[in-house]
Coordinates of C-alpha atoms in Angstrom, one line a residue:
Chain Z
M1 CA -10.8 22.6 6.3
G2 CA -14.2 21.9 7.5
S3 CA -15.0 20.0 10.5
R4 CA -15.2 16.2 10.9
S5 CA -18.9 15.7 10.0
S6 CA -18.4 17.0 6.4
H7 CA -16.7 13.7 5.6
A8 CA -19.4 11.6 7.3
A9 CA -22.1 13.5 5.0
R10 CA -20.3 11.7 2.3
I11 CA -21.6 8.3 3.4
P12 CA -25.2 7.3 2.4
D13 CA -27.5 6.9 5.3
V14 CA -25.1 7.4 8.2
D15 CA -27.3 7.4 10.8
S16 CA -29.8 5.0 10.1
L17 CA -26.4 2.6 9.6
R18 CA -25.0 3.6 12.9
R19 CA -28.3 3.0 14.3
E20 CA -28.5 -0.6 13.0
T21 CA -24.8 -1.8 13.6
G22 CA -23.8 0.1 16.6
F23 CA -20.7 1.7 14.9
S24 CA -19.2 4.8 16.1
Q25 CA -19.2 7.7 13.1
A26 CA -15.6 7.6 13.4
S27 CA -15.7 3.9 13.0
L28 CA -18.0 4.1 10.2
R29 CA -15.7 6.9 8.5
R30 CA -12.7 4.2 8.8
L31 CA -14.7 1.1 7.0
Y32 CA -16.1 3.8 4.4
D33 CA -12.4 4.8 3.1
R34 CA -11.8 1.3 3.4
F35 CA -14.7 0.4 1.2
Q36 CA -13.5 2.7 -1.5
A37 CA -10.1 1.8 -1.3
L38 CA -11.2 -1.9 -1.9
D39 CA -13.5 -0.4 -5.1
R40 CA -10.2 0.1 -6.8
T41 CA -12.1 1.1 -9.9
G42 CA -14.5 3.0 -8.4
K43 CA -17.8 1.2 -9.0
G44 CA -19.3 2.4 -5.9
Y45 CA -20.1 -1.3 -5.2
L46 CA -17.6 -4.2 -4.4
S47 CA -17.7 -7.2 -6.3
R48 CA -15.9 -10.8 -5.6
L49 CA -13.0 -10.3 -7.5
D50 CA -12.4 -6.6 -5.0
L51 CA -12.4 -9.1 -2.1
Q52 CA -10.3 -11.9 -3.6
Q53 CA -7.5 -9.7 -4.3
I54 CA -6.8 -9.2 -0.6
G55 CA -3.6 -11.1 0.0
A56 CA -4.2 -12.1 3.4
L57 CA -7.6 -13.0 2.8
A58 CA -6.9 -15.4 -0.5
V59 CA -4.4 -17.4 1.6
N60 CA -7.1 -17.9 4.4
P61 CA -8.4 -21.4 4.1
L62 CA -12.1 -20.3 4.5
G63 CA -11.7 -17.1 2.4
D64 CA -14.2 -18.1 -0.1
R65 CA -16.8 -18.8 2.4
I66 CA -16.1 -15.4 4.3
I67 CA -16.2 -14.0 0.9
D68 CA -19.7 -15.9 0.6
S69 CA -21.2 -14.4 3.4
F70 CA -20.6 -11.2 2.0
F71 CA -23.1 -11.9 -1.0
P72 CA -26.2 -13.4 0.5
D73 CA -28.5 -15.1 -2.0
G74 CA -26.7 -14.8 -5.0
S75 CA -26.1 -11.5 -5.2
L76 CA -23.1 -9.7 -7.0
R77 CA -22.7 -6.5 -5.7
L78 CA -21.9 -5.6 -2.2
D79 CA -22.7 -2.0 -1.7
F80 CA -21.4 0.2 1.8
P81 CA -24.6 -0.9 4.1
G82 CA -24.0 -4.7 3.2
F83 CA -20.3 -4.3 3.8
V84 CA -20.8 -2.9 7.3
R85 CA -24.0 -5.5 8.2
V86 CA -21.6 -8.1 7.8
L87 CA -18.4 -6.5 9.7
A88 CA -20.9 -5.0 12.7
H89 CA -21.3 -8.8 13.4
F90 CA -17.5 -8.8 14.7
R91 CA -18.0 -5.2 17.1
P92 CA -16.7 -5.9 20.3
V93 CA -19.2 -6.7 22.9
D94 CA -19.7 -3.7 25.1
E95 CA -20.7 -4.5 28.2
E96 CA -22.5 -1.0 28.9
E97 CA -24.6 -1.5 25.9
E98 CA -25.6 -4.6 26.8
G99 CA -27.2 -3.4 30.3
N100 CA -29.2 -0.6 28.5
R101 CA -30.7 -2.6 25.9
D102 CA -34.0 -2.3 25.2
P103 CA -35.6 -6.1 25.1
K104 CA -38.4 -4.6 22.8
E105 CA -35.5 -3.8 20.0
P106 CA -34.2 -6.2 17.6
E107 CA -30.7 -8.2 18.7
P108 CA -27.8 -5.9 17.9
L109 CA -25.7 -7.4 15.3
N110 CA -22.9 -8.2 17.8
S111 CA -24.6 -10.1 19.8
R112 CA -23.3 -13.6 21.1
M113 CA -26.4 -15.2 19.3
N114 CA -25.7 -13.3 16.0
K115 CA -21.9 -13.8 16.2
L116 CA -22.9 -17.7 16.4
R117 CA -25.0 -17.7 13.7
F118 CA -22.0 -16.3 11.8
A119 CA -20.0 -18.9 12.5
F120 CA -22.8 -21.4 11.5
Q121 CA -23.5 -19.9 8.0
L122 CA -19.8 -20.7 7.2
Y123 CA -20.5 -24.3 7.8
D124 CA -24.0 -24.5 6.4
L125 CA -24.0 -24.1 3.1
D126 CA -27.4 -24.9 1.9
R127 CA -28.7 -22.7 4.4
D128 CA -31.4 -25.6 5.5
G129 CA -30.3 -24.9 9.3
K130 CA -28.5 -27.8 9.8
I131 CA -24.8 -28.6 9.8
S132 CA -25.1 -32.2 7.9
R133 CA -21.9 -34.8 8.2
H134 CA -21.1 -34.1 4.4
E135 CA -21.1 -30.3 5.0
M136 CA -19.1 -30.8 8.0
L137 CA -16.5 -33.0 5.6
Q138 CA -16.4 -29.9 3.3
A139 CA -15.4 -27.1 5.8
L140 CA -13.0 -29.6 7.1
R141 CA -11.4 -30.4 3.8
L142 CA -11.1 -26.5 3.0
M143 CA -9.4 -26.1 6.4
V144 CA -6.7 -29.1 5.8
G145 CA -6.3 -28.7 2.1
V146 CA -4.9 -31.9 0.7
Q147 CA -2.8 -32.6 4.0
V148 CA -5.1 -35.0 5.7
T149 CA -6.6 -38.4 4.1
E150 CA -10.3 -39.0 3.4
E151 CA -10.5 -41.3 6.1
Q152 CA -8.9 -39.4 8.7
L153 CA -11.1 -36.5 7.7
E154 CA -14.4 -38.7 7.9
S155 CA -13.2 -40.1 11.4
I156 CA -13.0 -36.7 12.6
A157 CA -16.2 -35.3 11.3
D158 CA -18.3 -38.3 12.5
R159 CA -17.0 -37.4 15.6
T160 CA -18.0 -33.8 15.9
V161 CA -21.2 -34.5 14.5
Q162 CA -21.8 -37.3 17.2
E163 CA -20.4 -35.1 19.9
A164 CA -22.7 -32.2 19.1
D165 CA -25.8 -33.9 18.0
E166 CA -28.4 -34.0 20.4
D167 CA -31.3 -35.3 19.0
G168 CA -29.8 -38.0 17.0
D169 CA -30.5 -37.1 13.5
G170 CA -26.9 -37.0 12.5
A171 CA -26.7 -33.4 12.0
V172 CA -26.1 -30.4 14.0
S173 CA -28.7 -27.9 14.6
F174 CA -28.2 -24.3 15.3
L175 CA -29.2 -24.7 18.8
E176 CA -27.1 -27.7 19.1
F177 CA -24.3 -25.9 17.6
A178 CA -24.4 -22.9 20.2
K179 CA -24.9 -25.3 23.3
S180 CA -21.5 -27.1 22.4
L181 CA -20.4 -23.9 22.5
E182 CA -21.8 -22.2 25.1
K183 CA -18.5 -22.2 27.5
M184 CA -16.8 -20.8 24.9
N185 CA -16.0 -16.9 25.1
I186 CA -17.3 -16.1 21.6
E187 CA -17.3 -12.4 22.7
Q188 CA -13.4 -12.4 22.6
K189 CA -13.1 -14.6 19.7
M190 CA -15.2 -13.0 17.3
S191 CA -14.4 -9.4 17.7
I192 CA -12.3 -6.5 16.1
R193 CA -11.7 -3.8 17.8
I194 CA -11.5 -0.9 15.5
L195 CA -8.8 1.2 17.6
K196 CA -9.7 4.8 15.8
Chain T
M1 CA 3.1 51.8 -22.3
D2 CA -0.1 49.9 -23.5
G3 CA -1.0 46.6 -22.5
T4 CA 0.9 44.3 -24.4
E5 CA 4.2 46.1 -24.1
L6 CA 3.6 45.9 -20.2
A7 CA 2.9 42.2 -20.4
G8 CA 5.9 41.9 -22.5
Q9 CA 8.0 43.7 -19.8
I10 CA 6.6 41.4 -17.0
L11 CA 7.7 38.1 -19.0
Y12 CA 10.8 39.6 -19.8
T13 CA 11.9 40.5 -15.9
W14 CA 10.5 37.1 -15.2
L15 CA 12.3 35.1 -17.8
T16 CA 15.8 37.0 -17.0
L17 CA 15.1 36.4 -13.2
V18 CA 14.4 32.5 -14.0
F19 CA 17.4 32.3 -16.0
G20 CA 19.7 34.3 -13.5
L21 CA 18.5 32.7 -10.4
I22 CA 18.1 29.3 -11.3
L23 CA 19.1 28.3 -14.7
L24 CA 22.9 29.4 -14.4
P25 CA 23.2 28.3 -11.2
S26 CA 21.9 24.8 -12.0
A27 CA 24.2 24.6 -15.1
F28 CA 27.0 24.8 -12.9
G29 CA 25.8 22.8 -9.8
V30 CA 25.6 25.8 -7.6
S31 CA 23.1 26.8 -5.2
L32 CA 22.0 30.1 -4.4
G33 CA 20.4 29.3 -1.2
I34 CA 16.9 30.6 -2.3
S35 CA 15.7 27.1 -1.7
E36 CA 17.1 26.7 2.0
I37 CA 15.1 29.9 3.0
Y38 CA 11.8 28.7 1.4
M39 CA 12.1 25.9 3.2
K40 CA 13.4 27.4 6.3
I41 CA 10.2 29.6 6.1
L42 CA 8.1 26.6 5.3
V43 CA 9.3 24.7 8.3
K44 CA 8.9 27.1 10.7
T45 CA 5.3 27.8 9.5
L46 CA 4.6 24.0 9.7
E47 CA 5.5 23.9 13.0
W48 CA 3.2 26.8 13.8
A49 CA 0.2 25.2 12.6
T50 CA 0.7 22.0 14.4
L51 CA 1.3 23.7 17.6
R52 CA -2.0 25.2 17.0
I53 CA -3.9 22.4 15.7
E54 CA -2.8 20.7 18.8
T55 CA -3.7 23.3 21.1
G56 CA -6.9 23.5 19.7
V57 CA -7.9 19.9 19.8
A58 CA -6.4 19.0 23.3
K59 CA -9.8 19.9 24.6
Q60 CA -11.3 17.2 23.3
S61 CA -10.8 13.4 23.5
A62 CA -7.4 12.0 23.0
L63 CA -6.5 11.6 19.5
K64 CA -4.3 8.9 17.6
N65 CA -0.7 9.3 18.1
S66 CA 0.9 7.7 15.5
A67 CA -0.6 7.3 11.7
S68 CA 1.4 4.2 11.8
I69 CA -0.3 1.7 14.3
G70 CA -3.0 0.0 12.5
I71 CA -7.0 0.9 12.5
I72 CA -7.9 -2.7 14.4
Q73 CA -6.3 -4.1 17.4
R74 CA -4.5 -7.2 15.9
D75 CA -3.5 -10.5 17.9
E76 CA -0.4 -11.2 16.2
S77 CA 0.0 -14.8 17.8
P78 CA 0.6 -17.6 15.9
M79 CA -2.2 -20.5 14.8
E80 CA -1.9 -22.5 17.9
K81 CA -2.0 -20.2 20.5
G82 CA -5.1 -18.5 18.3
L83 CA -6.6 -21.8 18.2
S84 CA -5.9 -22.3 22.0
G85 CA -4.5 -25.8 21.9
L86 CA -1.4 -27.5 21.5
R87 CA -0.3 -29.9 18.9
G88 CA -2.4 -33.2 18.6
R89 CA -5.3 -31.5 20.0
D90 CA -8.8 -32.5 18.2
F91 CA -10.7 -30.3 15.5
E92 CA -13.7 -28.4 17.2
L93 CA -16.5 -26.8 15.7
S94 CA -15.3 -23.5 17.0
D95 CA -11.7 -23.5 14.8
V96 CA -13.6 -21.9 12.2
F97 CA -13.9 -18.7 14.4
Y98 CA -10.2 -18.0 14.2
F99 CA -10.4 -18.7 10.4
S100 CA -13.0 -15.8 10.2
K101 CA -11.8 -13.6 12.5
K102 CA -8.5 -13.8 10.7
G103 CA -10.4 -13.0 7.2
L104 CA -12.5 -10.6 8.6
E105 CA -9.4 -8.7 9.9
A106 CA -7.7 -9.0 6.7
I107 CA -11.1 -7.2 5.0
V108 CA -11.0 -4.6 7.4
E109 CA -7.3 -3.9 6.9
D110 CA -4.6 -5.9 5.0
E111 CA -1.0 -5.2 4.9
V112 CA -0.7 -4.7 1.2
T113 CA -4.0 -2.5 0.0
Q114 CA -2.8 0.2 2.5
R115 CA 0.7 0.5 0.9
F116 CA -0.9 1.7 -2.3
S117 CA -2.7 4.7 -1.0
S118 CA -0.8 7.9 0.4
E119 CA 0.5 7.7 3.6
E120 CA -1.6 9.4 6.6
L121 CA 0.1 12.1 8.4
V122 CA 0.5 12.5 12.0
S123 CA -0.2 16.3 11.7
W124 CA -1.5 18.6 8.9
N125 CA 0.5 20.1 6.6
L126 CA -1.9 22.8 5.3
L127 CA -3.0 21.0 2.3
T128 CA -6.4 20.4 1.6
R129 CA -5.8 16.8 0.2
T130 CA -4.3 15.8 3.3
N131 CA -6.8 17.1 5.4
V132 CA -8.9 13.6 6.5
N133 CA -9.7 14.1 9.9
F134 CA -8.3 17.3 11.3
Q135 CA -10.8 19.6 12.6
Y136 CA -11.4 23.4 12.1
V137 CA -9.5 25.1 15.1
S138 CA -9.2 29.0 14.6
P139 CA -9.3 31.6 12.3
R140 CA -5.6 32.4 12.0
L141 CA -4.8 28.6 10.8
T142 CA -7.5 29.1 7.9
A143 CA -5.8 32.5 7.0
V144 CA -2.4 30.9 6.9
W145 CA -4.2 27.9 4.9
V146 CA -5.3 30.6 2.3
L147 CA -2.3 32.3 2.5
G148 CA -0.8 29.0 1.7
V149 CA -3.1 28.4 -1.2
I150 CA -2.2 31.5 -2.7
V151 CA 1.3 31.1 -2.8
R152 CA 1.1 27.4 -4.0
Y153 CA -1.0 28.1 -7.0
C154 CA -0.5 31.6 -8.0
V155 CA 3.1 31.9 -7.2
L156 CA 5.1 28.4 -7.1
L157 CA 2.8 26.8 -9.9
P158 CA 3.7 28.9 -12.7
L159 CA 7.4 29.2 -11.7
R160 CA 7.5 25.4 -11.7
L161 CA 5.8 25.0 -15.0
T162 CA 8.4 27.5 -16.5
L163 CA 11.0 25.5 -15.3
A164 CA 9.8 22.4 -16.2
F165 CA 8.7 23.3 -19.5
I166 CA 12.7 25.0 -20.2
G167 CA 14.3 21.9 -18.3
I168 CA 12.6 19.4 -20.8
S169 CA 12.8 21.3 -23.8
L170 CA 16.6 21.9 -23.2
F171 CA 17.0 18.3 -22.5
V172 CA 15.4 17.2 -25.8
I173 CA 17.4 20.0 -27.5
G174 CA 20.8 19.4 -25.9
T175 CA 20.8 15.6 -26.4
T176 CA 19.7 15.7 -29.6
L177 CA 22.7 17.9 -30.2
V178 CA 25.1 16.1 -28.5
G179 CA 23.9 12.9 -30.2
Q180 CA 25.3 14.5 -33.7
L181 CA 28.7 13.9 -32.2
P182 CA 30.3 10.4 -33.2
R183 CA 31.1 8.3 -30.4
N184 CA 34.1 9.7 -28.0
R185 CA 34.9 11.2 -24.6
L186 CA 33.8 14.5 -25.5
K187 CA 30.4 13.2 -26.3
N188 CA 30.5 11.2 -23.2
L189 CA 31.2 14.4 -21.1
L190 CA 28.7 16.7 -22.8
S191 CA 25.7 14.3 -22.3
E192 CA 26.7 14.1 -18.8
L193 CA 26.2 17.6 -18.4
V194 CA 23.4 18.0 -20.3
H195 CA 22.0 15.7 -18.2
L196 CA 22.8 16.6 -14.8
T197 CA 21.9 20.1 -15.8
C198 CA 18.7 19.5 -17.2
C199 CA 17.6 17.4 -14.1
R200 CA 18.8 19.8 -11.6
I201 CA 16.4 22.5 -13.6
C202 CA 13.6 20.0 -13.2
V203 CA 14.2 19.3 -9.6
R204 CA 13.9 22.7 -8.9
A205 CA 10.7 22.5 -10.9
L206 CA 9.3 20.5 -7.9
S207 CA 11.3 22.5 -5.3
G208 CA 13.0 19.1 -4.5
T209 CA 15.4 18.9 -1.7
I210 CA 17.4 16.1 -1.6
H211 CA 20.1 14.9 0.6
Y212 CA 22.5 12.4 -0.2
H213 CA 24.2 9.9 1.9
N214 CA 27.4 8.3 1.8
R215 CA 28.3 9.3 -1.4
Q216 CA 31.3 7.4 -1.4
Y217 CA 28.8 4.3 -2.4
R218 CA 27.6 5.8 -5.7
P219 CA 26.8 3.1 -8.1
Q220 CA 30.1 2.5 -10.4
K221 CA 30.1 1.8 -14.0
G222 CA 29.2 -1.6 -15.0
G223 CA 27.2 -2.1 -12.0
I224 CA 23.6 -2.5 -11.2
C225 CA 21.7 0.3 -9.2
V226 CA 18.5 -1.0 -7.4
A227 CA 16.1 1.1 -5.6
N228 CA 12.8 1.2 -4.0
H229 CA 10.1 2.9 -6.0
T230 CA 7.2 5.1 -5.2
S231 CA 7.0 7.3 -8.3
P232 CA 8.5 8.3 -11.7
I233 CA 10.1 11.2 -9.9
D234 CA 12.8 8.7 -8.2
V235 CA 14.3 8.4 -11.5
L236 CA 14.9 12.3 -11.5
I237 CA 16.2 12.4 -7.9
L238 CA 18.7 9.6 -8.7
T239 CA 20.1 11.2 -12.2
T240 CA 20.5 14.7 -10.5
D241 CA 23.5 12.8 -9.0
G242 CA 25.1 10.8 -11.4
C243 CA 23.8 9.3 -15.1
Y244 CA 22.2 6.0 -15.2
T245 CA 21.3 3.8 -18.0
M246 CA 17.5 3.4 -18.0
V247 CA 15.6 0.5 -18.6
G248 CA 12.1 0.5 -19.4
Q249 CA 9.2 0.2 -21.9
V250 CA 9.0 2.6 -24.6
H251 CA 6.2 4.9 -24.4
G252 CA 4.3 7.0 -26.8
G253 CA 3.7 10.9 -26.6
L254 CA 5.8 13.6 -24.6
M255 CA 7.5 10.4 -22.7
G256 CA 8.6 8.6 -26.0
I257 CA 10.0 12.0 -27.4
I258 CA 12.3 12.4 -24.1
Q259 CA 13.3 8.3 -24.5
R260 CA 14.5 8.7 -28.3
A261 CA 16.0 11.9 -27.2
M262 CA 18.1 10.3 -24.6
V263 CA 19.0 7.3 -26.6
K264 CA 20.6 9.7 -28.7
A265 CA 23.1 10.6 -26.3
C266 CA 23.9 7.9 -24.5
P267 CA 22.9 4.5 -24.6
H268 CA 19.6 3.3 -22.8
V269 CA 17.9 -0.1 -23.2
W270 CA 14.5 0.5 -24.2
F271 CA 12.0 -2.3 -24.5
E272 CA 9.1 -2.5 -26.9
R273 CA 6.1 -3.8 -24.9
S274 CA 6.3 -7.3 -26.5
E275 CA 9.5 -7.8 -25.9
M276 CA 9.0 -6.8 -21.9
K277 CA 7.0 -10.0 -21.7
D278 CA 10.0 -12.3 -22.9
R279 CA 12.1 -12.5 -19.7
H280 CA 15.0 -14.1 -21.3
L281 CA 15.3 -11.3 -23.7
V282 CA 15.5 -9.0 -21.3
I283 CA 18.2 -10.3 -19.1
K284 CA 20.1 -11.2 -22.2
R285 CA 20.0 -7.6 -23.1
L286 CA 21.2 -6.4 -19.6
K287 CA 24.0 -8.6 -19.4
E288 CA 25.4 -7.9 -23.1
H289 CA 25.1 -4.2 -21.5
I290 CA 26.8 -4.7 -18.4
A291 CA 29.6 -7.3 -20.0
H292 CA 31.4 -4.1 -21.2
K293 CA 32.1 -2.8 -17.6
K294 CA 32.7 1.0 -18.9
E295 CA 28.9 1.7 -19.8
L296 CA 27.0 3.3 -17.2
P297 CA 25.4 1.5 -14.0
I298 CA 21.8 0.3 -15.1
L299 CA 19.4 1.7 -12.9
I300 CA 16.2 -0.8 -12.0
F301 CA 13.2 -0.8 -10.0
P302 CA 12.8 -4.5 -9.2
E303 CA 9.3 -3.7 -7.3
G304 CA 8.0 -3.3 -10.6
T305 CA 5.4 -0.8 -9.5
C306 CA 5.1 2.1 -7.1
I307 CA 4.7 1.5 -3.8
N308 CA 4.0 4.1 -1.2
N309 CA 7.1 4.6 0.4
T310 CA 6.2 3.0 3.8
S311 CA 7.3 -0.4 3.1
V312 CA 9.1 -2.2 0.4
M313 CA 7.5 -5.5 -1.9
M314 CA 8.8 -8.4 -2.7
F315 CA 11.5 -7.6 -5.4
K316 CA 11.1 -9.5 -8.3
K317 CA 14.2 -11.9 -8.9
G318 CA 14.8 -11.3 -12.9
S319 CA 16.9 -7.9 -11.9
F320 CA 19.2 -10.3 -9.5
E321 CA 19.8 -12.8 -12.3
I322 CA 21.7 -10.6 -14.5
G323 CA 25.0 -10.8 -12.7
G324 CA 27.5 -8.4 -11.4
T325 CA 27.5 -5.8 -8.8
I326 CA 24.2 -4.4 -7.3
H327 CA 24.4 -1.2 -5.4
P328 CA 21.5 -0.5 -3.4
V329 CA 20.1 2.9 -3.2
A330 CA 17.3 3.7 -0.4
I331 CA 14.9 6.4 -0.8
K332 CA 12.7 7.8 1.7
Y333 CA 10.5 11.0 0.9
N334 CA 9.6 13.1 3.9
P335 CA 5.7 13.4 3.4
Q336 CA 5.2 16.5 5.6
F337 CA 6.2 18.7 2.7
G338 CA 4.3 16.8 0.1
D339 CA 3.1 13.3 -1.1
A340 CA 5.4 11.9 -3.8
F341 CA 3.6 8.5 -4.4
W342 CA 1.9 7.9 -7.7
N343 CA -1.3 6.2 -7.0
S344 CA -1.6 5.1 -10.8
S345 CA -4.9 3.9 -10.4
K346 CA -6.3 6.9 -8.9
Y347 CA -4.5 9.7 -11.2
N348 CA -2.8 9.9 -14.2
I349 CA 0.7 11.2 -14.9
V350 CA -0.4 14.6 -16.1
S351 CA -2.9 15.1 -12.9
Y352 CA 0.0 13.4 -10.6
L353 CA 2.6 16.3 -11.8
L354 CA 0.4 18.8 -11.2
R355 CA -0.3 17.4 -7.7
V356 CA 3.3 17.1 -7.2
M357 CA 4.1 20.7 -8.6
T358 CA 1.0 22.3 -6.3
S359 CA 2.7 20.6 -2.9
W360 CA 5.1 22.5 -0.6
A361 CA 8.2 20.9 -1.8
I362 CA 9.6 17.3 -2.3
V363 CA 12.0 16.6 0.3
C364 CA 13.7 13.2 0.3
D365 CA 17.0 11.4 1.4
V366 CA 19.0 8.9 -0.7
W367 CA 21.1 6.7 0.8
Y368 CA 23.8 4.9 -1.1
M369 CA 24.5 1.2 0.3
P370 CA 27.6 -0.6 -0.2
P371 CA 28.0 -2.8 -3.0
M372 CA 26.7 -6.6 -2.9
T373 CA 27.1 -9.3 -5.0
R374 CA 25.5 -12.8 -4.9
E375 CA 27.3 -15.5 -2.7
E376 CA 28.0 -18.9 -3.0
G377 CA 24.9 -21.2 -2.8
E378 CA 22.6 -18.3 -2.8
D379 CA 19.7 -18.3 -5.6
A380 CA 18.4 -15.2 -7.0
V381 CA 15.4 -15.2 -4.8
Q382 CA 17.3 -15.2 -1.6
F383 CA 19.7 -12.8 -3.0
A384 CA 16.9 -10.4 -4.0
N385 CA 15.4 -10.9 -0.2
R386 CA 19.1 -9.9 1.2
V387 CA 19.0 -6.6 -0.8
K388 CA 15.4 -5.9 0.2
S389 CA 16.0 -6.5 3.7
A390 CA 19.1 -4.0 3.4
I391 CA 17.4 -1.2 1.8
A392 CA 14.2 -1.5 4.0
V393 CA 16.3 -1.0 7.0
Q394 CA 18.5 1.8 5.4
G395 CA 15.6 3.8 4.6
G396 CA 13.1 3.0 7.6
L397 CA 10.7 1.1 5.6
T398 CA 8.7 -2.1 6.7
E399 CA 9.6 -5.3 4.7
L400 CA 6.5 -7.3 3.1
P401 CA 6.8 -10.3 1.6
W402 CA 3.9 -9.8 -0.9
D403 CA 4.3 -9.0 -4.5
G404 CA 3.4 -5.6 -5.6
G405 CA 1.6 -6.6 -8.5
L406 CA -1.1 -8.0 -5.9
K407 CA -2.7 -4.8 -6.6
R408 CA -3.4 -6.3 -10.1
A409 CA -3.2 -10.1 -9.7
K410 CA -4.1 -12.7 -7.9
V411 CA -2.3 -14.3 -4.8
K412 CA -0.4 -17.5 -5.4
D413 CA -2.4 -20.9 -3.9
A414 CA 1.2 -22.0 -2.5
F415 CA 0.6 -19.4 0.7
K416 CA -2.8 -21.1 0.9
E417 CA -1.6 -24.2 1.2
E418 CA 0.9 -23.1 3.9
Q419 CA -1.9 -22.1 6.3
Q420 CA -3.5 -25.6 5.7
K421 CA -0.5 -27.4 6.4
N422 CA -0.2 -25.7 9.7
Y423 CA -3.6 -26.4 10.6
S424 CA -3.8 -29.8 9.6
K425 CA -0.7 -30.5 11.9
M426 CA -2.6 -29.5 14.9
I427 CA -5.6 -31.6 14.3
V428 CA -4.1 -34.4 13.0
G429 CA -0.6 -34.5 14.6
N430 CA 2.3 -36.5 13.9
G431 CA 0.1 -39.1 12.5
S432 CA -1.6 -40.4 15.3
L433 CA -4.9 -40.2 14.9
K434 CA -8.1 -40.3 16.8
S435 CA -9.5 -43.1 14.7
E436 CA -7.4 -45.5 16.7
L437 CA -9.8 -45.4 19.0
D438 CA -12.8 -46.2 17.7

């Protein structure tokens, strides 16, 4: 027995995580349970292998890149705050929250710009702020596997870079990336709603 | 009377009661109805508790209504719809959103990992271990809970331990004795008697209530019985209703003693760990076993690992290559009274058994199903899937194509290639290319 808060108290720094990510207490608890379920050996943190063992993620063509986004700067351990920070990018945008937001506070993790940044870094491997033609090719190769020939892929990559590139430097910067997707409903495409 | 005499008297009365009320009826397969009364009281109490909890939290915001809905809102539309395009559309920068969203969804909730933790209950069953997110409601409920703890740990647990101890010792002694006889009909009869009696005692040791359905389809001699696997107790539940030939690895310790004892009374197929790796050897020995058609049916769990009884995972094709008639059996536990799932990465066998013995009861349904054989032109994998679907439908479980061994190993690349193929078809079309325009 006992009230709900005794379970939330198991989560370290739950209040600062709530502020930072915007997740509700119930959602954080769900995510903490999930974090512990993925941590099969009870280490207290997640390694790449723990995420790779998720079947549905391992068959995802971008699976390895997505796992990389959880381990920035070559780190090998993923703790719970890091786990939730990445997932916070996919929190659905709450209209009311947007209206009430204090402009002096840093942008919430699930803002449109931050969602776009997450998608951008799936392409931009060397983190130089630009998607070069080569990086575009690599991402495409991951998504199509061996099904498409090199020439076909190169032409697709060239076309995509040309369409998005405005300043003619042969690469797509973050602003050009954001501009080419300005009409897209990012909020809906990159949102995961936690039900309970 | 001084202390030791009093203790002796209590022990004597206790054992006589146990013997008279539980052991003797078990030997004859008769039930005195005590466990039925216990179950009725239990059901009434849990219903009352559920009502109290519901009235207690109705004042607050709406709660989840079903534990089987996932925790995230899913869009199960196929890749074409998710990428908002038709065949032959171009690659766009935004395509990465679809894959990243699917990937993150898998990280938050995937079909397989959740099958390796205990099923969540819709309403609390007064066990601390299942109290995930039920709130404090009223003092009366707490009082009932405390009473429940006392009953479970101070009354039921000692009783169950006594029964288990008696059951296992009787089994080892019985089978060793029967093993001295030469192989004839009397030996088989006696071995069956010993098996059934001791299994019934052990089932009482868990306060097990088992409902058998369709007993006319009970596995016959010379056949193979396949069932979904939730815990080692599955074996106990099936052998209470009939004798089987077990297949498995030789263990050490208590299990090893039991295994060696069993083999004396009737032929089981135990493998050394090194032999288990050699699939062909295993299949050869099993084939030899059923060739006689007079041996007891072989009991196999094709999933290869314990799943949490909400779904059925991939059946390994090895069992279906042996030939012979397959008798499928579906086992479904009722989680309200006790969780039978063995999470081997979280609990070892001893703590698992203690948890089971301090639950209310183990209630399950066993469905025997009509025998199936491999059809013409059907290979082992297709046959395995057919049997798997039949068991899933009968037991009310969901069917998953994933391999239960995933909890230890990585998934095969072939599945990833399928996704890549689908995507390529979309952006490249049937060979027509955008490069023609260049």
